[in-house]
Short mmCIF file of C-alpha atoms in Angstrom, two decimals:
data_model
loop_
_atom_site.label_atom_id
_atom_site.label_comp_id
_atom_site.label_asym_id
_atom_site.label_seq_id
_atom_site.Cartn_x
_atom_site.Cartn_y
_atom_site.Cartn_z
CA MET A 9 188.50 -8.31 -137.30
CA ALA A 10 185.31 -10.36 -137.56
CA ILE A 11 183.47 -8.75 -134.62
CA LYS A 12 184.08 -5.22 -135.89
CA GLN A 13 182.96 -6.17 -139.39
CA GLU A 14 179.77 -7.76 -138.04
CA ILE A 15 178.97 -4.67 -135.94
CA GLN A 16 179.47 -2.40 -138.94
CA GLU A 17 177.45 -4.58 -141.33
CA LYS A 18 174.53 -5.39 -139.05
CA LYS A 19 174.64 -2.10 -137.12
CA LEU A 20 173.93 -4.17 -134.03
CA PHE A 21 175.79 -6.76 -131.98
CA PHE A 22 175.31 -8.33 -128.56
CA ILE A 23 178.13 -8.92 -126.13
CA LYS A 24 178.11 -10.91 -122.89
CA ILE A 25 180.16 -9.33 -120.11
CA VAL A 26 182.74 -11.69 -118.57
CA SER A 27 184.70 -9.24 -116.40
CA ASP A 28 183.73 -7.23 -113.33
CA SER A 29 185.81 -4.19 -114.37
CA MET A 30 182.71 -2.08 -115.07
CA GLU A 31 180.41 -3.21 -112.23
CA PRO A 32 177.88 -2.02 -111.12
CA LEU A 33 177.24 -0.43 -114.52
CA LEU A 34 177.89 -3.54 -116.66
CA ASN A 35 177.25 -6.76 -114.78
CA VAL A 36 179.05 -10.07 -115.33
CA GLY A 37 176.88 -12.48 -117.31
CA SER A 38 174.59 -9.78 -118.70
CA LYS A 39 174.23 -9.11 -122.41
CA TYR A 40 174.49 -5.62 -123.90
CA THR A 41 173.93 -4.10 -127.31
CA VAL A 42 176.94 -2.79 -129.25
CA VAL A 43 176.53 -0.34 -132.13
CA PRO A 44 179.05 1.14 -134.60
CA VAL A 45 180.86 4.32 -133.57
CA ASN A 46 182.32 7.32 -135.34
CA LEU A 47 185.68 7.73 -133.59
CA ASN A 48 185.56 11.51 -134.08
CA GLN A 49 182.37 11.69 -132.02
CA LEU A 50 183.56 9.77 -128.97
CA LYS A 51 183.28 11.66 -125.71
CA GLN A 52 184.40 11.04 -122.16
CA PHE A 53 182.26 8.45 -120.33
CA ASP A 54 181.08 6.76 -123.56
CA ILE A 55 181.36 3.01 -123.03
CA ILE A 56 183.56 1.61 -125.76
CA LEU A 57 184.02 -2.01 -126.74
CA PHE A 58 187.58 -2.67 -127.85
CA TRP A 59 189.85 -5.62 -128.62
CA GLN A 60 192.76 -6.16 -126.23
CA ASN A 61 194.57 -9.22 -124.88
CA ASP A 62 192.81 -11.47 -127.40
CA ARG A 63 189.30 -10.63 -126.19
CA PRO A 64 186.74 -7.82 -126.25
CA ASN A 65 186.82 -5.35 -123.34
CA ALA A 66 184.37 -2.62 -122.33
CA HIS A 67 185.57 0.50 -120.50
CA PHE A 68 184.86 4.21 -120.37
CA TYR A 69 186.33 6.28 -123.18
CA TRP A 70 188.73 8.76 -121.57
CA GLY A 71 190.16 10.72 -124.52
CA LYS A 72 192.81 10.69 -127.21
CA HIS A 73 196.24 9.35 -126.33
CA LEU A 74 198.64 12.14 -127.24
CA ALA A 75 201.90 11.13 -125.58
CA GLY A 76 204.68 9.19 -127.24
CA ASN A 77 204.69 7.52 -130.63
CA ILE A 78 201.46 5.57 -130.23
CA LYS A 79 198.38 7.26 -131.64
CA GLY A 80 195.17 6.00 -130.17
CA HIS A 81 192.65 6.39 -127.39
CA MET A 82 192.62 6.06 -123.61
CA SER A 83 190.09 4.16 -121.55
CA ARG A 84 189.37 3.62 -117.87
CA SER A 85 187.52 0.90 -116.00
CA LEU A 86 184.94 1.61 -113.33
CA LYS A 87 186.60 -0.80 -110.90
CA TYR A 88 190.15 0.63 -111.20
CA PRO A 89 189.76 4.09 -112.75
CA SER A 90 193.17 5.36 -111.66
CA ASP A 91 194.96 2.52 -113.49
CA VAL A 92 196.38 3.52 -116.84
CA ASP A 93 195.11 1.29 -119.63
CA LEU A 94 197.23 0.70 -122.70
CA PRO A 95 196.47 3.03 -125.62
CA ILE A 96 193.88 1.62 -128.03
CA LYS A 97 194.52 1.99 -131.75
CA ASP A 98 191.58 3.08 -133.92
CA GLU A 99 191.22 -0.29 -135.59
CA TYR A 100 190.73 -2.04 -132.23
CA ILE A 101 187.73 0.04 -131.18
CA LEU A 102 184.79 -2.19 -132.09
CA GLY A 103 181.82 0.01 -131.14
CA ILE A 104 180.00 1.54 -128.21
CA ILE A 105 177.52 0.20 -125.70
CA PRO A 106 174.75 2.81 -125.82
CA ILE A 107 173.85 3.14 -122.15
CA LYS A 108 172.64 6.39 -120.65
CA LEU A 109 175.07 6.91 -117.79
CA LYS A 110 173.48 7.81 -114.47
CA LEU A 111 174.97 10.47 -112.25
CA ARG A 112 175.66 7.90 -109.52
CA HIS A 113 177.95 5.94 -111.86
CA LYS A 114 179.94 9.08 -112.65
CA ILE A 115 180.22 9.83 -108.93
CA ILE A 116 181.40 6.25 -108.20
CA PHE A 117 183.95 6.52 -110.97
CA LEU A 118 185.26 9.94 -109.91
CA TRP A 119 185.39 8.90 -106.24
CA ARG A 120 187.45 5.84 -107.14
CA TYR A 121 189.57 7.84 -109.57
CA TYR A 122 190.61 10.43 -107.00
CA PHE A 123 190.70 8.34 -103.83
CA SER A 124 191.82 4.85 -104.88
CA LYS A 125 195.48 5.95 -104.82
CA VAL A 126 195.29 6.84 -101.14
#
């Protein structure tokens, strides 16, 4: 995958956000830095850039996907945190967006996660 190779070679990549799934943390039209990631060091609330549906996506890392036959990782959006994203295979994780997450963003996420099903 060309994007992943460029991130790994240059150690830096810029991505323009085209979806509102992570607002207000990542805003549509804004550009963000992407850096390579060691998959063994990912932790919950890291913002990962991954390839899905023929385009790059950025969501929170949620943990390893352990159910079923598919090995991979789980992610959640800020807009719809209770929705279950498809598992992401290792090779489709492109990097991370190194943003220091503010407490208010975690509160927004957790509020939506627990109360959006109501």
